[in-house]
CSV table of C-alpha atoms and ligand atoms in Angstrom, one decimal:
chain,number,residue,atom,x,y,z
W,1,UNK,CA,-28.6,-17.9,-9.1
W,2,UNK,CA,-27.8,-18.5,-12.7
W,3,UNK,CA,-25.0,-16.7,-14.4
W,4,UNK,CA,-22.8,-17.1,-17.4
W,5,UNK,CA,-19.3,-17.7,-16.3
W,6,UNK,CA,-17.7,-16.3,-19.4
W,7,UNK,CA,-19.7,-13.1,-19.1
W,8,UNK,CA,-18.8,-12.7,-15.5
W,9,UNK,CA,-15.1,-13.3,-15.9
W,10,UNK,CA,-14.9,-11.1,-19.0
W,11,UNK,CA,-16.5,-8.3,-17.2
W,12,UNK,CA,-13.8,-8.5,-14.6
W,13,UNK,CA,-11.2,-8.3,-17.4
W,14,UNK,CA,-13.0,-5.2,-18.8
W,15,UNK,CA,-12.9,-3.5,-15.5
W,16,UNK,CA,-9.3,-4.3,-15.0
W,17,UNK,CA,-8.3,-3.0,-18.4
W,18,UNK,CA,-10.3,0.2,-17.9
W,19,UNK,CA,-8.8,0.8,-14.5
W,20,UNK,CA,-5.2,0.3,-15.8
W,21,UNK,CA,-5.8,2.6,-18.7
W,22,UNK,CA,-7.0,5.4,-16.4
W,23,UNK,CA,-3.8,5.5,-14.3
W,24,UNK,CA,-1.7,7.7,-16.5
W,25,UNK,CA,-4.2,10.5,-15.7
W,26,UNK,CA,-4.7,9.5,-12.1
W,27,UNK,CA,-1.3,8.7,-10.7
W,28,UNK,CA,-1.7,10.5,-7.4
W,29,UNK,CA,-3.4,9.6,-4.2
W,30,UNK,CA,-7.1,8.4,-4.2
W,31,UNK,CA,-9.8,11.0,-4.2
W,32,UNK,CA,-11.4,9.6,-1.1
W,33,UNK,CA,-9.7,8.7,2.2
W,34,UNK,CA,-10.3,5.7,4.4
W,35,UNK,CA,-13.1,7.2,6.5
W,36,UNK,CA,-15.1,8.2,3.5
W,37,UNK,CA,-14.7,4.7,1.9
W,38,UNK,CA,-15.7,3.0,5.1
W,39,UNK,CA,-18.8,5.1,5.3
W,40,UNK,CA,-19.6,4.3,1.8
W,41,UNK,CA,-19.2,0.6,2.3
W,42,UNK,CA,-20.6,0.0,5.8
W,43,UNK,CA,-23.9,-1.8,5.8
W,44,UNK,CA,-25.6,-4.6,7.6
W,45,UNK,CA,-25.0,-8.2,6.5
W,46,UNK,CA,-26.9,-8.8,3.3
W,47,UNK,CA,-29.8,-11.1,4.1
W,48,UNK,CA,-30.3,-12.2,0.6
W,49,UNK,CA,-27.7,-13.0,-2.0
W,50,UNK,CA,-27.3,-11.2,-5.3
W,51,UNK,CA,-26.3,-12.2,-8.8
W,52,UNK,CA,-22.4,-12.4,-9.2
W,53,UNK,CA,-22.4,-10.0,-12.1
W,54,UNK,CA,-24.4,-7.4,-10.1
W,55,UNK,CA,-22.0,-7.9,-7.1
W,56,UNK,CA,-19.0,-7.4,-9.4
W,57,UNK,CA,-20.5,-4.2,-10.8
W,58,UNK,CA,-21.3,-2.9,-7.3
W,59,UNK,CA,-17.8,-3.8,-6.1
W,60,UNK,CA,-16.2,-1.7,-8.9
W,61,UNK,CA,-18.7,1.2,-8.4
W,62,UNK,CA,-18.2,1.3,-4.7
W,63,UNK,CA,-14.4,1.1,-4.9
W,64,UNK,CA,-14.2,4.0,-7.3
W,65,UNK,CA,-12.1,6.9,-6.0
W,66,UNK,CA,-10.6,4.7,-3.2
W,67,UNK,CA,-7.9,2.9,-5.2
W,68,UNK,CA,-4.3,3.9,-4.8
W,69,UNK,CA,-2.5,3.9,-8.2
W,70,UNK,CA,0.2,1.5,-7.1
W,71,UNK,CA,0.2,-0.2,-10.5
W,72,UNK,CA,0.6,3.3,-12.2
W,73,UNK,CA,3.8,4.8,-13.5
W,74,UNK,CA,4.3,7.6,-10.9
W,75,UNK,CA,3.7,5.8,-7.6
W,76,UNK,CA,6.9,6.3,-5.5
W,77,UNK,CA,5.4,5.8,-2.1
W,78,UNK,CA,7.0,3.0,-0.1
W,79,UNK,CA,8.7,0.1,-2.0
W,80,UNK,CA,5.8,-1.4,-3.9
W,81,UNK,CA,5.8,-3.4,-7.1
W,82,UNK,CA,3.2,-2.7,-9.8
W,83,UNK,CA,1.7,-6.1,-10.3
W,84,UNK,CA,2.8,-6.7,-13.9
W,85,UNK,CA,0.0,-7.8,-16.2
W,86,UNK,CA,1.8,-11.2,-16.9
W,87,UNK,CA,1.7,-11.9,-13.2
W,88,UNK,CA,-1.9,-10.7,-12.9
W,89,UNK,CA,-3.0,-13.0,-15.7
W,90,UNK,CA,-1.2,-16.0,-14.1
W,91,UNK,CA,-2.7,-15.0,-10.7
W,92,UNK,CA,-6.2,-15.0,-12.1
W,93,UNK,CA,-5.7,-18.6,-13.3
W,94,UNK,CA,-4.3,-19.5,-9.9
W,95,UNK,CA,-7.7,-18.4,-8.5
W,96,UNK,CA,-9.7,-19.9,-11.3
W,97,UNK,CA,-8.0,-23.2,-11.1
W,98,UNK,CA,-8.3,-23.2,-7.3
W,99,UNK,CA,-5.4,-25.5,-6.6
W,100,UNK,CA,-4.7,-25.9,-2.9
W,101,UNK,CA,-1.0,-26.0,-3.3
W,102,UNK,CA,0.0,-27.1,0.2
W,103,UNK,CA,0.9,-30.6,-1.1
W,104,UNK,CA,2.6,-31.8,-4.2
W,105,UNK,CA,0.8,-35.0,-4.9
W,106,UNK,CA,-2.8,-33.7,-5.2
W,107,UNK,CA,-1.7,-30.6,-7.1
W,108,UNK,CA,1.2,-31.7,-9.2
W,109,UNK,CA,1.3,-28.8,-11.8
W,110,UNK,CA,1.3,-26.1,-9.1
W,111,UNK,CA,3.9,-27.9,-7.0
W,112,UNK,CA,6.2,-28.5,-9.9
W,113,UNK,CA,5.9,-24.9,-11.1
W,114,UNK,CA,6.8,-23.8,-7.6
W,115,UNK,CA,9.9,-26.1,-7.5
W,116,UNK,CA,11.0,-24.7,-10.9
W,117,UNK,CA,10.5,-21.2,-9.7
W,118,UNK,CA,12.6,-22.0,-6.6
W,119,UNK,CA,15.5,-23.2,-8.9
W,120,UNK,CA,15.2,-20.1,-11.1
W,121,UNK,CA,15.2,-17.8,-8.2
W,122,UNK,CA,18.4,-19.4,-6.7
W,123,UNK,CA,20.0,-19.1,-10.1
W,124,UNK,CA,19.1,-15.5,-10.8
W,125,UNK,CA,19.9,-14.4,-7.3
W,126,UNK,CA,23.0,-16.5,-7.4
W,127,UNK,CA,22.5,-18.1,-3.9
W,128,UNK,CA,23.6,-21.5,-2.8
W,129,UNK,CA,21.7,-23.9,-5.1
W,130,UNK,CA,21.0,-26.4,-2.3
W,131,UNK,CA,18.9,-23.8,-0.5
W,132,UNK,CA,15.2,-24.2,-0.1
W,133,UNK,CA,12.7,-21.4,-0.7
W,134,UNK,CA,9.4,-21.0,1.2
W,135,UNK,CA,6.8,-19.1,-0.9
W,136,UNK,CA,5.2,-16.7,1.6
W,137,UNK,CA,2.9,-13.8,1.6
W,138,UNK,CA,5.7,-11.3,1.9
W,139,UNK,CA,9.1,-10.5,3.4
W,140,UNK,CA,7.7,-10.1,6.9
W,141,UNK,CA,6.5,-13.7,7.1
W,142,UNK,CA,9.6,-14.8,5.1
W,143,UNK,CA,11.7,-13.2,7.8
W,144,UNK,CA,9.9,-15.1,10.5
W,145,UNK,CA,10.4,-18.3,8.5
W,146,UNK,CA,14.1,-17.7,8.0
W,147,UNK,CA,14.6,-16.8,11.7
W,148,UNK,CA,12.6,-19.8,12.8
W,149,UNK,CA,15.0,-22.0,10.8
W,150,UNK,CA,17.9,-20.1,12.5
W,151,UNK,CA,16.3,-20.7,15.9
W,152,UNK,CA,16.0,-24.4,15.2
W,153,UNK,CA,19.6,-24.8,14.1
W,154,UNK,CA,21.4,-22.7,16.7
W,155,UNK,CA,19.4,-24.2,19.5
W,156,UNK,CA,19.8,-27.8,18.2
W,157,UNK,CA,23.5,-27.1,18.1
W,158,UNK,CA,23.3,-26.0,21.8
W,159,UNK,CA,21.5,-29.3,22.7
W,160,UNK,CA,18.0,-28.0,22.8
W,161,UNK,CA,15.1,-28.8,20.5
W,162,UNK,CA,12.9,-25.7,20.1
W,163,UNK,CA,10.4,-27.3,17.8
W,164,UNK,CA,9.6,-30.0,20.3
W,165,UNK,CA,10.2,-28.2,23.6
W,166,UNK,CA,9.6,-24.5,22.7
W,167,UNK,CA,11.6,-21.6,24.2
W,168,UNK,CA,10.7,-21.9,27.9
W,169,UNK,CA,13.8,-23.0,29.6
W,170,UNK,CA,15.9,-22.9,26.4
W,171,UNK,CA,19.4,-21.5,26.4
W,172,UNK,CA,19.1,-17.7,25.6
W,173,UNK,CA,19.7,-16.9,21.9
W,174,UNK,CA,21.5,-13.6,21.3
W,175,UNK,CA,20.1,-11.7,18.4
W,176,UNK,CA,22.1,-8.9,16.9
W,177,UNK,CA,20.5,-6.4,14.5
W,178,UNK,CA,21.5,-3.1,12.9
W,179,UNK,CA,19.9,0.1,14.3
W,180,UNK,CA,18.4,0.9,10.9
W,181,UNK,CA,16.8,-2.5,10.3
W,182,UNK,CA,13.3,-2.6,8.8
W,183,UNK,CA,10.4,-2.6,11.2
W,184,UNK,CA,9.2,-6.0,9.9
W,185,UNK,CA,12.3,-7.7,11.3
W,186,UNK,CA,11.2,-6.7,14.8
W,187,UNK,CA,7.7,-8.1,14.3
W,188,UNK,CA,9.1,-11.3,12.8
W,189,UNK,CA,11.3,-11.7,15.9
W,190,UNK,CA,8.4,-11.0,18.2
W,191,UNK,CA,6.3,-13.6,16.3
W,192,UNK,CA,8.9,-16.4,16.8
W,193,UNK,CA,9.3,-15.7,20.5
W,194,UNK,CA,12.4,-13.6,20.5
W,195,UNK,CA,10.9,-10.3,21.7
W,196,UNK,CA,11.8,-7.1,20.1
W,197,UNK,CA,13.3,-5.6,23.3
W,198,UNK,CA,15.6,-8.5,23.9
W,199,UNK,CA,17.9,-7.6,21.0
W,200,UNK,CA,21.3,-6.3,20.8
W,201,UNK,CA,21.2,-3.3,18.5
W,202,UNK,CA,24.3,-2.6,16.5
W,203,UNK,CA,25.3,1.0,15.6
W,204,UNK,CA,25.0,2.1,12.0
W,205,UNK,CA,26.6,4.8,9.8
W,206,UNK,CA,25.0,7.7,8.1
W,207,UNK,CA,23.5,5.5,5.4
W,208,UNK,CA,22.2,2.9,7.8
W,209,UNK,CA,25.0,0.3,7.3
W,210,UNK,CA,25.8,-1.8,10.3
W,211,UNK,CA,29.2,-0.8,11.8
W,212,UNK,CA,31.6,-3.7,11.4
W,213,UNK,CA,33.6,-2.7,14.4
W,214,UNK,CA,30.5,-2.3,16.6
W,215,UNK,CA,29.3,-5.8,15.5
W,216,UNK,CA,32.7,-7.3,16.2
W,217,UNK,CA,32.8,-5.7,19.7
W,218,UNK,CA,29.3,-6.8,20.5
W,219,UNK,CA,29.9,-10.4,19.5
W,220,UNK,CA,33.1,-10.6,21.5
W,221,UNK,CA,31.3,-10.5,24.9
W,222,UNK,CA,28.8,-13.2,24.0
W,223,UNK,CA,28.6,-16.9,24.6
W,224,UNK,CA,25.9,-19.3,23.5
W,225,UNK,CA,23.7,-19.4,20.4
W,226,UNK,CA,23.7,-16.3,18.2
W,227,UNK,CA,21.9,-14.9,15.2
W,228,UNK,CA,23.1,-11.8,13.3
W,229,UNK,CA,20.6,-10.0,11.1
W,230,UNK,CA,22.1,-8.0,8.2
W,231,UNK,CA,20.4,-6.0,5.6
W,232,UNK,CA,20.6,-5.7,1.8
W,233,UNK,CA,18.8,-2.4,0.9
W,234,UNK,CA,17.9,-0.1,3.7
W,235,UNK,CA,14.3,1.0,3.3
W,236,UNK,CA,15.2,4.8,3.0
W,237,UNK,CA,18.7,4.9,1.7
W,238,UNK,CA,19.0,1.6,-0.2
W,239,UNK,CA,22.3,1.0,1.6
W,240,UNK,CA,23.9,-2.5,1.9
W,241,UNK,CA,25.7,-3.9,4.9
W,242,UNK,CA,29.3,-4.9,4.3
W,243,UNK,CA,28.7,-8.6,4.0
W,244,UNK,CA,32.3,-9.4,3.1
W,245,UNK,CA,33.3,-8.2,6.5
W,246,UNK,CA,30.2,-8.9,8.6
W,247,UNK,CA,29.5,-12.5,7.7
W,248,UNK,CA,33.0,-13.9,8.4
W,249,UNK,CA,33.1,-12.1,11.8
W,250,UNK,CA,29.6,-13.5,12.6
W,251,UNK,CA,30.5,-17.0,11.5
W,252,UNK,CA,33.7,-17.0,13.5
W,253,UNK,CA,31.6,-16.3,16.5
W,254,UNK,CA,29.3,-19.2,15.6
W,255,UNK,CA,26.3,-17.1,14.6
W,256,UNK,CA,23.7,-17.8,12.0
W,257,UNK,CA,23.5,-14.9,9.6
W,258,UNK,CA,20.1,-13.8,8.2
W,259,UNK,CA,19.8,-11.2,5.5
W,260,UNK,CA,16.8,-9.0,4.9
W,261,UNK,CA,16.9,-8.1,1.2
W,262,UNK,CA,13.2,-7.5,0.6
W,263,UNK,CA,14.0,-5.4,-2.5
W,264,UNK,CA,17.8,-5.0,-2.3
W,265,UNK,CA,18.6,-8.7,-3.0
W,266,UNK,CA,17.7,-8.1,-6.6
W,267,UNK,CA,20.9,-6.1,-7.1
W,268,UNK,CA,22.3,-9.6,-7.5
W,269,UNK,CA,20.3,-10.1,-10.7
W,270,UNK,CA,22.4,-7.6,-12.6
W,271,UNK,CA,26.2,-7.7,-13.2
W,272,UNK,CA,26.2,-3.9,-13.0
W,273,UNK,CA,25.1,-3.9,-9.3
W,274,UNK,CA,26.0,-7.3,-8.0
W,275,UNK,CA,29.1,-5.9,-6.3
W,276,UNK,CA,26.9,-4.2,-3.8
W,277,UNK,CA,26.1,-7.7,-2.3
W,278,UNK,CA,29.6,-9.2,-2.5
W,279,UNK,CA,30.0,-11.9,0.2
W,280,UNK,CA,26.2,-12.2,0.8
W,281,UNK,CA,26.2,-15.7,-0.6
W,282,UNK,CA,28.0,-16.8,2.6
W,283,UNK,CA,24.9,-16.1,4.8
W,284,UNK,CA,22.6,-18.8,6.1
W,285,UNK,CA,19.2,-17.3,5.2
W,286,UNK,CA,17.9,-14.5,3.0
W,287,UNK,CA,14.6,-12.9,2.5
W,288,UNK,CA,13.3,-11.1,-0.6
W,289,UNK,CA,9.9,-10.2,-2.0
W,290,UNK,CA,8.3,-11.1,-5.3
W,291,UNK,CA,5.8,-8.3,-5.0
W,292,UNK,CA,8.3,-5.5,-4.9
W,293,UNK,CA,11.0,-5.3,-7.5
W,294,UNK,CA,10.0,-8.5,-9.5
W,295,UNK,CA,6.5,-7.0,-10.0
W,296,UNK,CA,4.6,-10.2,-9.0
W,297,UNK,CA,1.1,-9.4,-7.8
W,298,UNK,CA,0.5,-9.4,-4.0
W,299,UNK,CA,1.2,-11.5,-2.0
W,300,UNK,CA,4.6,-12.9,-2.8
W,301,UNK,CA,7.7,-13.2,-0.6
W,302,UNK,CA,10.5,-15.7,-0.5
W,303,UNK,CA,12.2,-17.3,2.6
W,304,UNK,CA,15.5,-18.7,1.3
W,305,UNK,CA,17.4,-21.0,3.7
W,306,UNK,CA,20.7,-22.8,3.0
W,307,UNK,CA,20.0,-25.4,5.7
W,308,UNK,CA,17.1,-27.2,4.1
W,309,UNK,CA,16.8,-29.6,7.0
W,310,UNK,CA,16.5,-26.8,9.6
W,311,UNK,CA,14.0,-25.0,7.3
W,312,UNK,CA,11.7,-28.0,7.0
W,313,UNK,CA,12.1,-29.0,10.6
W,314,UNK,CA,10.9,-25.5,11.7
W,315,UNK,CA,7.9,-25.6,9.4
W,316,UNK,CA,6.7,-29.2,8.6
W,317,UNK,CA,3.4,-30.6,9.7
W,318,UNK,CA,2.1,-34.0,9.1
W,319,UNK,CA,-1.2,-35.8,9.7
W,320,UNK,CA,-2.4,-39.2,8.8
W,321,UNK,CA,-4.9,-37.9,6.2
W,322,UNK,CA,-2.1,-36.1,4.3
W,323,UNK,CA,-0.2,-37.9,1.6
W,324,UNK,CA,3.1,-39.5,2.8
W,325,UNK,CA,6.2,-37.7,1.9
W,326,UNK,CA,9.2,-39.4,0.3
W,327,UNK,CA,12.5,-37.8,1.3
W,328,UNK,CA,13.2,-36.6,-2.2
W,329,UNK,CA,9.9,-34.9,-2.6
W,330,UNK,CA,9.5,-31.2,-2.4
W,331,UNK,CA,6.3,-30.5,-0.4
W,332,UNK,CA,5.4,-26.8,-0.8
W,333,UNK,CA,3.9,-26.5,2.7
W,334,UNK,CA,7.1,-27.9,4.3
W,335,UNK,CA,8.8,-24.5,3.9
W,336,UNK,CA,6.0,-22.1,5.1
W,337,UNK,CA,3.7,-21.8,8.0
W,338,UNK,CA,0.5,-22.6,6.1
W,339,UNK,CA,-1.0,-25.8,4.8
W,340,UNK,CA,-3.9,-24.7,2.5
W,341,UNK,CA,-2.8,-21.9,0.3
W,342,UNK,CA,-2.9,-20.6,-3.2
W,343,UNK,CA,-0.4,-21.7,-5.8
W,344,UNK,CA,2.1,-18.9,-5.1
W,345,UNK,CA,4.8,-20.3,-7.3
W,346,UNK,CA,2.7,-19.9,-10.5
W,347,UNK,CA,2.8,-16.1,-10.9
W,348,UNK,CA,6.4,-16.1,-9.9
W,349,UNK,CA,7.1,-18.7,-12.7
W,350,UNK,CA,5.1,-16.5,-15.1
W,351,UNK,CA,7.0,-13.3,-14.2
W,352,UNK,CA,10.4,-15.0,-14.5
W,353,UNK,CA,9.4,-16.5,-17.8
W,354,UNK,CA,8.1,-13.2,-19.1
W,355,UNK,CA,11.2,-11.2,-18.1
W,356,UNK,CA,13.9,-13.8,-18.3
W,357,UNK,CA,17.3,-13.2,-16.7
W,358,UNK,CA,17.9,-10.3,-19.0
W,359,UNK,CA,14.6,-8.7,-18.4
W,360,UNK,CA,15.1,-8.8,-14.6
W,361,UNK,CA,18.5,-7.3,-15.0
W,362,UNK,CA,17.2,-4.5,-17.3
W,363,UNK,CA,14.3,-3.8,-14.9
W,364,UNK,CA,16.6,-3.4,-11.9
W,365,UNK,CA,19.1,-1.3,-13.8
W,366,UNK,CA,16.4,0.9,-15.4
W,367,UNK,CA,14.9,1.7,-12.0
W,368,UNK,CA,18.4,2.6,-10.6
W,369,UNK,CA,19.0,4.9,-13.6
W,370,UNK,CA,15.6,6.5,-13.2
W,371,UNK,CA,16.3,7.1,-9.5
W,372,UNK,CA,19.6,8.8,-10.3
W,373,UNK,CA,17.8,10.9,-12.8
W,374,UNK,CA,15.3,12.0,-10.2
W,375,UNK,CA,18.1,12.7,-7.8
W,376,UNK,CA,19.9,14.9,-10.3
W,377,UNK,CA,16.7,16.8,-11.2
W,378,UNK,CA,15.7,17.5,-7.6
W,379,UNK,CA,19.2,18.3,-6.2
W,380,UNK,CA,19.7,20.9,-9.0
W,381,UNK,CA,16.9,23.0,-7.4
W,382,UNK,CA,18.0,25.3,-4.6
W,383,UNK,CA,16.7,24.3,-1.2
W,384,UNK,CA,16.2,20.6,-2.1
W,385,UNK,CA,18.7,18.6,-0.1
W,386,UNK,CA,19.7,15.1,-1.2
W,387,UNK,CA,19.9,13.0,2.0
W,388,UNK,CA,21.4,9.6,0.7
W,389,UNK,CA,24.0,8.2,-1.6
W,390,UNK,CA,21.8,7.0,-4.5
W,391,UNK,CA,23.1,3.6,-5.3
W,392,UNK,CA,19.9,1.8,-6.2
W,393,UNK,CA,16.2,2.7,-6.4
W,394,UNK,CA,15.8,4.7,-3.1
W,395,UNK,CA,16.0,8.4,-2.8
W,396,UNK,CA,15.4,10.7,0.2
W,397,UNK,CA,15.4,14.4,0.2
W,398,UNK,CA,14.4,17.2,2.6
W,399,UNK,CA,13.5,20.8,2.0
W,400,UNK,CA,14.8,24.2,3.1
W,401,UNK,CA,17.4,25.2,5.6
W,402,UNK,CA,17.5,25.7,9.4
W,403,UNK,CA,16.9,23.4,12.3
W,404,UNK,CA,15.3,19.9,12.1
W,405,UNK,CA,11.8,21.2,13.1
W,406,UNK,CA,11.8,23.9,10.4
W,407,UNK,CA,12.9,21.5,7.7
W,408,UNK,CA,10.4,19.0,8.9
W,409,UNK,CA,7.5,21.5,8.6
W,410,UNK,CA,8.7,22.5,5.1
W,411,UNK,CA,9.1,18.8,4.0
W,412,UNK,CA,5.7,17.9,5.3
W,413,UNK,CA,4.2,20.8,3.4
W,414,UNK,CA,5.9,19.8,0.2
W,415,UNK,CA,4.7,16.1,0.6
W,416,UNK,CA,1.2,17.3,1.2
W,417,UNK,CA,1.4,19.6,-1.9
W,418,UNK,CA,2.7,16.8,-4.1
W,419,UNK,CA,0.0,14.4,-2.9
W,420,UNK,CA,-2.7,17.0,-3.5
W,421,UNK,CA,-1.3,17.8,-6.9
W,422,UNK,CA,-2.0,14.2,-8.1
W,423,UNK,CA,0.8,14.0,-10.6
W,424,UNK,CA,2.7,11.5,-8.6
W,425,UNK,CA,2.7,9.9,-5.1
W,426,UNK,CA,5.5,10.2,-2.5
W,427,UNK,CA,5.4,9.8,1.2
W,428,UNK,CA,7.6,10.8,4.2
W,429,UNK,CA,9.7,9.1,6.9
W,430,UNK,CA,11.9,9.8,9.8
W,431,UNK,CA,15.6,9.5,9.0
W,432,UNK,CA,18.3,10.0,11.6
W,433,UNK,CA,16.5,12.8,13.4
W,434,UNK,CA,15.0,14.4,10.3
W,435,UNK,CA,11.8,14.1,8.3
W,436,UNK,CA,12.4,13.3,4.7
W,437,UNK,CA,10.4,12.7,1.5
W,438,UNK,CA,11.0,9.1,0.3
W,439,UNK,CA,11.0,8.2,-3.4
W,440,UNK,CA,11.1,4.5,-4.3
W,441,UNK,CA,11.2,3.7,-8.0
W,442,UNK,CA,9.8,0.2,-8.1
W,443,UNK,CA,7.0,0.3,-10.7
W,444,UNK,CA,7.6,-1.6,-14.0
W,445,UNK,CA,5.5,1.1,-15.7
W,446,UNK,CA,7.7,4.1,-14.9
W,447,UNK,CA,9.5,5.8,-17.8
W,448,UNK,CA,12.0,8.7,-18.0
W,449,UNK,CA,9.0,11.0,-19.0
W,450,UNK,CA,7.3,10.0,-15.7
W,451,UNK,CA,10.4,10.9,-13.7
W,452,UNK,CA,10.6,14.3,-15.4
W,453,UNK,CA,6.9,15.0,-14.9
W,454,UNK,CA,7.2,14.0,-11.3
W,455,UNK,CA,10.4,16.0,-10.7
W,456,UNK,CA,8.6,19.0,-12.1
W,457,UNK,CA,5.7,18.4,-9.8
W,458,UNK,CA,7.9,18.1,-6.7
W,459,UNK,CA,9.9,21.2,-7.6
W,460,UNK,CA,6.7,23.1,-8.2
W,461,UNK,CA,5.3,22.0,-4.8
W,462,UNK,CA,8.5,23.1,-3.1
W,463,UNK,CA,8.5,26.5,-4.9
W,464,UNK,CA,4.9,27.0,-3.7
W,465,UNK,CA,5.8,26.2,-0.1
W,466,UNK,CA,9.0,28.4,-0.3
W,467,UNK,CA,6.9,31.2,-1.6
S,1,PLP,C1,9.0,-4.2,2.5
S,1,PLP,C2,10.1,-4.6,3.3
S,1,PLP,C3,10.0,-5.6,4.3
S,1,PLP,C4,8.7,-6.2,4.6
S,1,PLP,O1,8.2,-6.9,3.4
S,1,PLP,P1,6.6,-7.2,3.2
S,1,PLP,O2,6.6,-7.9,1.9
S,1,PLP,O3,5.9,-5.9,3.2
S,1,PLP,O4,6.2,-8.0,4.4
S,1,PLP,C5,11.1,-6.0,5.0
S,1,PLP,N1,12.3,-5.4,4.8
S,1,PLP,C6,12.5,-4.4,3.9
S,1,PLP,C7,13.8,-3.8,3.7
S,1,PLP,C8,11.4,-4.0,3.1
S,1,PLP,O5,11.6,-3.0,2.2
């Protein structure tokens, strides 16, 4: 099977550029749904191979109409970054260079770049500089990593070694979590053996912030090891827990504090919004994503742990065939569950180098301003109800008047109308007994004009539903 490498890779470049150029006109949902794409792709195992260039052409042809324009300028569904071209280019080289970045000695460039990215992240996010960062696939896995470090530390302090002896027979660990925590925290807890039903759920306010008084009351009755899970950026409202109050209370009770800041932690990157996170630096572990606000291509998440020793203890593996580790070495695999893996630090390095501290701050501020603009446009229309305090890049609205069921039906109809219209993409979610339209402004490509076009489309869809 002969092929010309340059021709093959250049063809991938051409397809990528053509695709990105098409997104201004195709910013809505894909033309074909999953069932249709599956039918189109399903076939028996190919018995014979094919030329790589033909496979590439077929891959592109068969994917057509089934791609969600997440990298486009008017994708507001969920909190998803737009895979910035600088990150994509770096990521292509990660694949082309094929560095297995689990260890530092065999792949020195990749490991060094990851270590530099670790330092830059701690600096930009202004978190304790001695912290270690595990470069994971996303915030869900990063959450499991941070909580595993927490588990190691709080149980060691209670005289039990969970890494050696597991959880059977261990002293029970009390895990306290806000009622509006992200779904991924529950799966992370399940993964590390804590069980999502064995949690103490703490009441929240109308924006999803953990009640300080309820946390205080819940902690008072507890003895033994404890973990408190706080949140920077609620998935629907963008609300921040009151870290200044929560963390001292939790620490006074001897708890480890873990913060889910999958997108919200990036408020720390700009002086204009840093106040939202005041006190957060006192926590013990934090999670954020590279593939959301920072625009790193998927997959990119960060598990940030103040207690480097607990972090490594919870993750490290060693075998005789692996290079020996000196205590001062930073081994990439010592902070994540995987051994073999791609050089995840490289696209992060490239994005931070591309944006710089100022560029990150501008990106975050711009998205918050764009979200406010959208909120103003929508709430000026009769019958569109703003449902959150818009502080960062999250906006929720519902439509019409009357009881929850009536508004839900109207809201679902507007969401369907917006998605069918193809100008922009927004989805729905349950919020405190209601069904809302969610708008997350997280794409590096979004401009004011895109917000105005999208607001017009949403208002038009609402008028059509209202009749
Ligand atoms: C997206 C998100 C997560 C999960 O992150 P993944 O990268 O998708 O695994 C966790 N918490 C919050 C608040 C999120 O927005």
